[in-house]
Amino acid sequence: MAESFGVDVERYDRTRPSYPDAMIARIVAESPGPEVLDVGCGTGTAARQFRTAGCKVFGVEPDARMAEFARRGGLDVEVATFEAWDPAGRHFDAVVAGTAWHWVDPVAGAAKAARALRPGGRLAPFWHVFQPPAQVTEAFVAAYRRVAPDSPFDLDRIQTASALDIYQVGFTKVADGIRAAGGFGEPEQWRFDWERSYTREEWLDQLPTQGTLTGLPPDKLAEVVEGVGAAIDAMGGSFTMPYTTVAVTATRTGAA
């Protein structure tokens, strides 16, 4: 799945939401300098925000299609998984990852980040947590079960558990990996709550970029999109999505 997001880089970049300005500002303010390493930078969404905030950003991205898109936007990107990437003696003031660190080994990734950070530098992977209205989720699950009955995804949990509870399992794993790697102070979580309104067209434009759908054949994808679209139509053609963006962050300790 990690290699499937580059199938439509223009759609991915157009529809995936940016990150809260307050979070970007806090990471910049609590890092010792402006040099940022963006792990799994994708099409450059977060990197462009850090650049706008005055940072010099370098990206690492395993998907060559996404890396090329980011380069067209003026970003310096090397193609590699973070675990295999060679810092080549380079050091940074912050290592960030926007909705990408779950593809990185939590211990090996944190250890690589520690080697790439200057003392006092900040590791800050972050994610969007979102939960569509129940009607939209129910329509998605019903359609997905029809087109992919053997899917390994836990669709019951999507319907019954809060998104934040589901994601918290991953946040704890990230924090445990930072502790196990060593070289950091105690991890903490920063939380930023916000919301965004979506029209039917806007949400259906983003929907095919989600990991559960990027591998579906076009006819099956169309069936899921049609089912979700009908649910949004029944709600009046739009809805408001509550978002929580969470950063799991720690400061590099000791000598470089």
mmCIF file of C-alpha atoms in Angstrom:
data_model
loop_
_atom_site.group_PDB
_atom_site.id
_atom_site.type_symbol
_atom_site.label_atom_id
_atom_site.label_comp_id
_atom_site.label_asym_id
_atom_site.label_seq_id
_atom_site.Cartn_x
_atom_site.Cartn_y
_atom_site.Cartn_z
ATOM 1 C CA MET A 1 0.000 0.000 0.000
ATOM 2 C CA ALA A 2 2.857 2.400 0.791
ATOM 3 C CA GLU A 3 3.838 2.289 -2.883
ATOM 4 C CA SER A 4 0.305 2.902 -4.176
ATOM 5 C CA PHE A 5 -0.165 6.572 -3.334
ATOM 6 C CA GLY A 6 1.804 7.787 -6.330
ATOM 7 C CA VAL A 7 -0.652 6.416 -8.891
ATOM 8 C CA ASP A 8 -2.301 9.847 -9.167
ATOM 9 C CA VAL A 9 0.080 12.408 -7.683
ATOM 10 C CA GLU A 10 -1.872 15.403 -8.965
ATOM 11 C CA ARG A 11 -5.065 14.257 -7.231
ATOM 12 C CA TYR A 12 -3.147 13.405 -4.067
ATOM 13 C CA ASP A 13 -1.553 16.832 -3.902
ATOM 14 C CA ARG A 14 -4.768 18.633 -4.825
ATOM 15 C CA THR A 15 -7.052 16.932 -2.337
ATOM 16 C CA ARG A 16 -5.017 15.980 0.729
ATOM 17 C CA PRO A 17 -5.373 18.666 3.426
ATOM 18 C CA SER A 18 -2.478 20.775 4.633
ATOM 19 C CA TYR A 19 -1.451 20.919 8.282
ATOM 20 C CA PRO A 20 -2.438 23.477 10.937
ATOM 21 C CA ASP A 21 -0.304 26.610 10.746
ATOM 22 C CA ALA A 22 -0.146 26.609 14.548
ATOM 23 C CA MET A 23 1.549 23.210 14.549
ATOM 24 C CA ILE A 24 4.058 24.210 11.866
ATOM 25 C CA ALA A 25 4.854 27.366 13.852
ATOM 26 C CA ARG A 26 5.328 25.447 17.095
ATOM 27 C CA ILE A 27 7.691 22.908 15.542
ATOM 28 C CA VAL A 28 9.731 25.744 14.011
ATOM 29 C CA ALA A 29 9.758 27.730 17.277
ATOM 30 C CA GLU A 30 10.855 24.724 19.346
ATOM 31 C CA SER A 31 13.642 23.628 16.988
ATOM 32 C CA PRO A 32 17.144 25.129 17.264
ATOM 33 C CA GLY A 33 17.334 26.291 13.661
ATOM 34 C CA PRO A 34 15.618 26.373 10.259
ATOM 35 C CA GLU A 35 16.976 23.211 8.582
ATOM 36 C CA VAL A 36 14.214 20.598 8.282
ATOM 37 C CA LEU A 37 14.339 17.011 7.027
ATOM 38 C CA ASP A 38 10.908 15.877 5.782
ATOM 39 C CA VAL A 39 10.616 12.075 5.870
ATOM 40 C CA GLY A 40 8.150 10.608 3.379
ATOM 41 C CA CYS A 41 7.601 14.084 2.007
ATOM 42 C CA GLY A 42 5.184 12.847 -0.661
ATOM 43 C CA THR A 43 4.196 15.611 -3.054
ATOM 44 C CA GLY A 44 5.559 18.233 -0.667
ATOM 45 C CA THR A 45 2.463 19.385 1.228
ATOM 46 C CA ALA A 46 4.126 19.807 4.632
ATOM 47 C CA ALA A 47 7.495 20.745 3.114
ATOM 48 C CA ARG A 48 5.959 23.730 1.343
ATOM 49 C CA GLN A 49 4.407 24.869 4.618
ATOM 50 C CA PHE A 50 7.734 24.679 6.433
ATOM 51 C CA ARG A 51 9.375 26.526 3.559
ATOM 52 C CA THR A 52 6.757 29.275 3.820
ATOM 53 C CA ALA A 53 7.539 29.463 7.545
ATOM 54 C CA GLY A 54 11.153 30.307 6.675
ATOM 55 C CA CYS A 55 12.758 26.869 6.797
ATOM 56 C CA LYS A 56 15.199 25.209 4.441
ATOM 57 C CA VAL A 57 13.605 21.823 3.711
ATOM 58 C CA PHE A 58 15.177 18.620 2.409
ATOM 59 C CA GLY A 59 12.934 15.678 1.562
ATOM 60 C CA VAL A 60 13.296 11.897 1.547
ATOM 61 C CA GLU A 61 10.575 10.002 -0.345
ATOM 62 C CA PRO A 62 10.492 6.312 -1.403
ATOM 63 C CA ASP A 63 8.058 6.860 -4.313
ATOM 64 C CA ALA A 64 9.901 8.347 -7.310
ATOM 65 C CA ARG A 65 6.643 9.686 -8.776
ATOM 66 C CA MET A 66 5.878 11.705 -5.684
ATOM 67 C CA ALA A 67 9.480 12.839 -5.358
ATOM 68 C CA GLU A 68 9.431 14.161 -8.916
ATOM 69 C CA PHE A 69 6.221 16.086 -8.243
ATOM 70 C CA ALA A 70 7.792 17.641 -5.145
ATOM 71 C CA ARG A 71 10.894 18.580 -7.125
ATOM 72 C CA ARG A 72 8.727 20.385 -9.663
ATOM 73 C CA GLY A 73 7.569 22.507 -6.751
ATOM 74 C CA GLY A 74 11.147 23.516 -6.015
ATOM 75 C CA LEU A 75 11.931 21.028 -3.246
ATOM 76 C CA ASP A 76 15.199 19.117 -2.912
ATOM 77 C CA VAL A 77 14.251 15.430 -2.588
ATOM 78 C CA GLU A 78 16.187 12.147 -2.571
ATOM 79 C CA VAL A 79 14.413 8.877 -3.399
ATOM 80 C CA ALA A 80 14.871 6.296 -0.635
ATOM 81 C CA THR A 81 13.187 4.709 2.319
ATOM 82 C CA PHE A 82 14.227 6.521 5.458
ATOM 83 C CA GLU A 83 15.784 3.404 6.956
ATOM 84 C CA ALA A 84 18.029 3.007 3.868
ATOM 85 C CA TRP A 85 18.722 6.729 3.354
ATOM 86 C CA ASP A 86 22.283 7.945 3.964
ATOM 87 C CA PRO A 87 22.512 11.306 5.770
ATOM 88 C CA ALA A 88 26.092 11.555 4.421
ATOM 89 C CA GLY A 89 27.187 13.675 7.348
ATOM 90 C CA ARG A 90 24.303 16.117 7.026
ATOM 91 C CA HIS A 91 22.537 17.328 10.162
ATOM 92 C CA PHE A 92 19.187 19.032 10.670
ATOM 93 C CA ASP A 93 17.338 21.037 13.284
ATOM 94 C CA ALA A 94 14.084 19.117 12.879
ATOM 95 C CA VAL A 95 13.056 15.777 11.417
ATOM 96 C CA VAL A 96 9.362 15.782 10.520
ATOM 97 C CA ALA A 97 6.998 13.391 8.761
ATOM 98 C CA GLY A 98 3.490 14.307 7.638
ATOM 99 C CA THR A 99 1.186 11.260 7.760
ATOM 100 C CA ALA A 100 4.119 9.039 6.788
ATOM 101 C CA TRP A 101 5.984 7.816 9.884
ATOM 102 C CA HIS A 102 3.702 4.753 10.224
ATOM 103 C CA TRP A 103 5.521 3.374 7.149
ATOM 104 C CA VAL A 104 8.860 3.728 8.988
ATOM 105 C CA ASP A 105 10.190 1.190 11.470
ATOM 106 C CA PRO A 106 9.551 2.961 14.796
ATOM 107 C CA VAL A 107 12.890 2.076 16.398
ATOM 108 C CA ALA A 108 15.174 2.148 13.344
ATOM 109 C CA GLY A 109 13.511 5.343 12.158
ATOM 110 C CA ALA A 110 13.968 7.091 15.484
ATOM 111 C CA ALA A 111 17.602 5.948 15.626
ATOM 112 C CA LYS A 112 18.221 7.308 12.106
ATOM 113 C CA ALA A 113 16.540 10.582 13.098
ATOM 114 C CA ALA A 114 18.781 10.853 16.157
ATOM 115 C CA ARG A 115 21.853 10.534 13.922
ATOM 116 C CA ALA A 116 20.520 13.161 11.523
ATOM 117 C CA LEU A 117 19.586 15.703 14.194
ATOM 118 C CA ARG A 118 21.777 18.280 15.853
ATOM 119 C CA PRO A 119 21.741 18.260 19.673
ATOM 120 C CA GLY A 120 18.549 19.998 20.730
ATOM 121 C CA GLY A 121 16.933 19.148 17.399
ATOM 122 C CA ARG A 122 13.345 17.978 17.282
ATOM 123 C CA LEU A 123 11.790 14.789 15.927
ATOM 124 C CA ALA A 124 8.137 15.480 15.096
ATOM 125 C CA PRO A 125 6.115 13.040 13.005
ATOM 126 C CA PHE A 126 2.468 14.084 12.778
ATOM 127 C CA TRP A 127 -0.862 12.809 11.461
ATOM 128 C CA HIS A 128 -4.363 13.965 10.648
ATOM 129 C CA VAL A 129 -7.050 12.101 12.589
ATOM 130 C CA PHE A 130 -10.498 12.459 11.057
ATOM 131 C CA GLN A 131 -13.875 10.805 11.356
ATOM 132 C CA PRO A 132 -16.526 11.387 8.673
ATOM 133 C CA PRO A 133 -20.189 11.558 9.701
ATOM 134 C CA ALA A 134 -21.752 8.194 10.522
ATOM 135 C CA GLN A 135 -23.829 8.198 7.323
ATOM 136 C CA VAL A 136 -20.706 8.594 5.179
ATOM 137 C CA THR A 137 -18.796 5.910 7.090
ATOM 138 C CA GLU A 138 -21.708 3.464 6.908
ATOM 139 C CA ALA A 139 -22.028 3.964 3.149
ATOM 140 C CA PHE A 140 -18.284 3.483 2.691
ATOM 141 C CA VAL A 141 -18.202 0.282 4.753
ATOM 142 C CA ALA A 142 -21.256 -1.191 3.012
ATOM 143 C CA ALA A 143 -19.854 -0.526 -0.462
ATOM 144 C CA TYR A 144 -16.359 -1.673 0.466
ATOM 145 C CA ARG A 145 -17.653 -4.945 1.864
ATOM 146 C CA ARG A 146 -19.428 -5.600 -1.436
ATOM 147 C CA VAL A 147 -16.424 -4.939 -3.658
ATOM 148 C CA ALA A 148 -13.680 -6.320 -1.362
ATOM 149 C CA PRO A 149 -15.235 -8.999 0.863
ATOM 150 C CA ASP A 150 -11.827 -10.494 1.672
ATOM 151 C CA SER A 151 -10.257 -7.198 2.720
ATOM 152 C CA PRO A 152 -7.938 -7.395 5.767
ATOM 153 C CA PHE A 153 -9.158 -4.011 7.041
ATOM 154 C CA ASP A 154 -11.128 -4.064 10.287
ATOM 155 C CA LEU A 155 -14.288 -2.414 8.975
ATOM 156 C CA ASP A 156 -16.263 -3.093 12.163
ATOM 157 C CA ARG A 157 -13.761 -1.074 14.165
ATOM 158 C CA ILE A 158 -14.004 1.821 11.727
ATOM 159 C CA GLN A 159 -17.722 1.985 12.522
ATOM 160 C CA THR A 160 -17.613 1.426 16.288
ATOM 161 C CA ALA A 161 -14.408 3.002 17.614
ATOM 162 C CA SER A 162 -13.411 6.649 17.637
ATOM 163 C CA ALA A 163 -10.743 7.566 15.113
ATOM 164 C CA LEU A 164 -8.590 9.073 17.852
ATOM 165 C CA ASP A 165 -8.692 5.826 19.851
ATOM 166 C CA ILE A 166 -7.646 3.872 16.750
ATOM 167 C CA TYR A 167 -4.784 6.241 15.997
ATOM 168 C CA GLN A 168 -3.657 6.387 19.624
ATOM 169 C CA VAL A 169 -2.432 2.805 19.349
ATOM 170 C CA GLY A 170 -0.063 3.966 16.607
ATOM 171 C CA PHE A 171 0.980 7.103 18.511
ATOM 172 C CA THR A 172 1.950 4.951 21.493
ATOM 173 C CA LYS A 173 3.988 2.686 19.215
ATOM 174 C CA VAL A 174 5.829 5.721 17.815
ATOM 175 C CA ALA A 175 6.606 7.031 21.306
ATOM 176 C CA ASP A 176 7.813 3.592 22.417
ATOM 177 C CA GLY A 177 10.097 3.448 19.367
ATOM 178 C CA ILE A 178 11.603 6.816 20.252
ATOM 179 C CA ARG A 179 12.271 5.634 23.799
ATOM 180 C CA ALA A 180 13.779 2.354 22.585
ATOM 181 C CA ALA A 181 16.086 4.091 20.092
ATOM 182 C CA GLY A 182 17.602 6.332 22.749
ATOM 183 C CA GLY A 183 19.098 9.752 22.219
ATOM 184 C CA PHE A 184 15.857 11.637 22.911
ATOM 185 C CA GLY A 185 14.062 13.162 25.839
ATOM 186 C CA GLU A 186 10.636 11.865 26.852
ATOM 187 C CA PRO A 187 8.190 11.947 23.912
ATOM 188 C CA GLU A 188 5.074 14.087 24.156
ATOM 189 C CA GLN A 189 1.968 14.657 22.057
ATOM 190 C CA TRP A 190 0.848 17.988 20.661
ATOM 191 C CA ARG A 191 -2.788 18.187 19.595
ATOM 192 C CA PHE A 192 -4.420 20.672 17.225
ATOM 193 C CA ASP A 193 -8.189 20.570 16.613
ATOM 194 C CA TRP A 194 -9.804 22.112 13.541
ATOM 195 C CA GLU A 195 -12.507 21.384 10.997
ATOM 196 C CA ARG A 196 -13.137 21.617 7.283
ATOM 197 C CA SER A 197 -16.303 21.602 5.208
ATOM 198 C CA TYR A 198 -16.487 19.343 2.145
ATOM 199 C CA THR A 199 -18.854 19.427 -0.771
ATOM 200 C CA ARG A 200 -19.797 16.104 -2.330
ATOM 201 C CA GLU A 201 -17.386 16.746 -5.200
ATOM 202 C CA GLU A 202 -14.504 17.682 -2.910
ATOM 203 C CA TRP A 203 -14.790 14.568 -0.742
ATOM 204 C CA LEU A 204 -15.248 12.205 -3.679
ATOM 205 C CA ASP A 205 -12.178 13.775 -5.286
ATOM 206 C CA GLN A 206 -10.085 12.940 -2.216
ATOM 207 C CA LEU A 207 -11.593 9.522 -1.500
ATOM 208 C CA PRO A 208 -9.595 7.566 -4.139
ATOM 209 C CA THR A 209 -6.313 8.713 -2.507
ATOM 210 C CA GLN A 210 -7.050 6.774 0.687
ATOM 211 C CA GLY A 211 -4.999 3.667 1.286
ATOM 212 C CA THR A 212 -7.991 1.355 1.443
ATOM 213 C CA LEU A 213 -8.904 2.322 -2.126
ATOM 214 C CA THR A 214 -5.666 2.951 -4.049
ATOM 215 C CA GLY A 215 -5.366 -0.725 -5.015
ATOM 216 C CA LEU A 216 -8.953 -1.293 -6.132
ATOM 217 C CA PRO A 217 -9.784 -1.860 -9.826
ATOM 218 C CA PRO A 218 -11.556 1.145 -11.420
ATOM 219 C CA ASP A 219 -15.004 -0.502 -11.493
ATOM 220 C CA LYS A 220 -14.890 -1.411 -7.812
ATOM 221 C CA LEU A 221 -13.548 2.000 -6.874
ATOM 222 C CA ALA A 222 -16.398 3.598 -8.810
ATOM 223 C CA GLU A 223 -18.939 1.543 -6.848
ATOM 224 C CA VAL A 224 -17.513 2.736 -3.516
ATOM 225 C CA VAL A 225 -17.429 6.350 -4.696
ATOM 226 C CA GLU A 226 -21.016 6.089 -5.932
ATOM 227 C CA GLY A 227 -22.224 4.711 -2.597
ATOM 228 C CA VAL A 228 -20.480 7.420 -0.581
ATOM 229 C CA GLY A 229 -21.735 10.094 -2.973
ATOM 230 C CA ALA A 230 -25.322 8.959 -2.470
ATOM 231 C CA ALA A 231 -24.909 9.248 1.301
ATOM 232 C CA ILE A 232 -23.569 12.809 0.987
ATOM 233 C CA ASP A 233 -26.442 13.685 -1.342
ATOM 234 C CA ALA A 234 -28.866 12.474 1.331
ATOM 235 C CA MET A 235 -27.186 14.845 3.812
ATOM 236 C CA GLY A 236 -27.737 17.824 1.558
ATOM 237 C CA GLY A 237 -24.623 17.587 -0.585
ATOM 238 C CA SER A 238 -21.971 18.600 1.952
ATOM 239 C CA PHE A 239 -20.694 17.936 5.467
ATOM 240 C CA THR A 240 -18.218 19.280 8.018
ATOM 241 C CA MET A 241 -15.273 17.077 8.976
ATOM 242 C CA PRO A 242 -13.713 17.451 12.426
ATOM 243 C CA TYR A 243 -9.939 17.015 12.304
ATOM 244 C CA THR A 244 -7.391 16.491 15.049
ATOM 245 C CA THR A 245 -3.757 16.774 13.990
ATOM 246 C CA VAL A 246 -1.390 15.073 16.441
ATOM 247 C CA ALA A 247 2.400 15.355 16.584
ATOM 248 C CA VAL A 248 4.428 12.810 18.564
ATOM 249 C CA THR A 249 7.574 14.730 19.346
ATOM 250 C CA ALA A 250 10.825 14.560 21.311
ATOM 251 C CA THR A 251 14.058 16.525 21.568
ATOM 252 C CA ARG A 252 17.474 15.125 20.605
ATOM 253 C CA THR A 253 19.764 14.950 23.610
ATOM 254 C CA GLY A 254 23.536 14.539 23.946
ATOM 255 C CA ALA A 255 26.281 15.119 21.400
ATOM 256 C CA ALA A 256 25.880 14.802 17.651
#
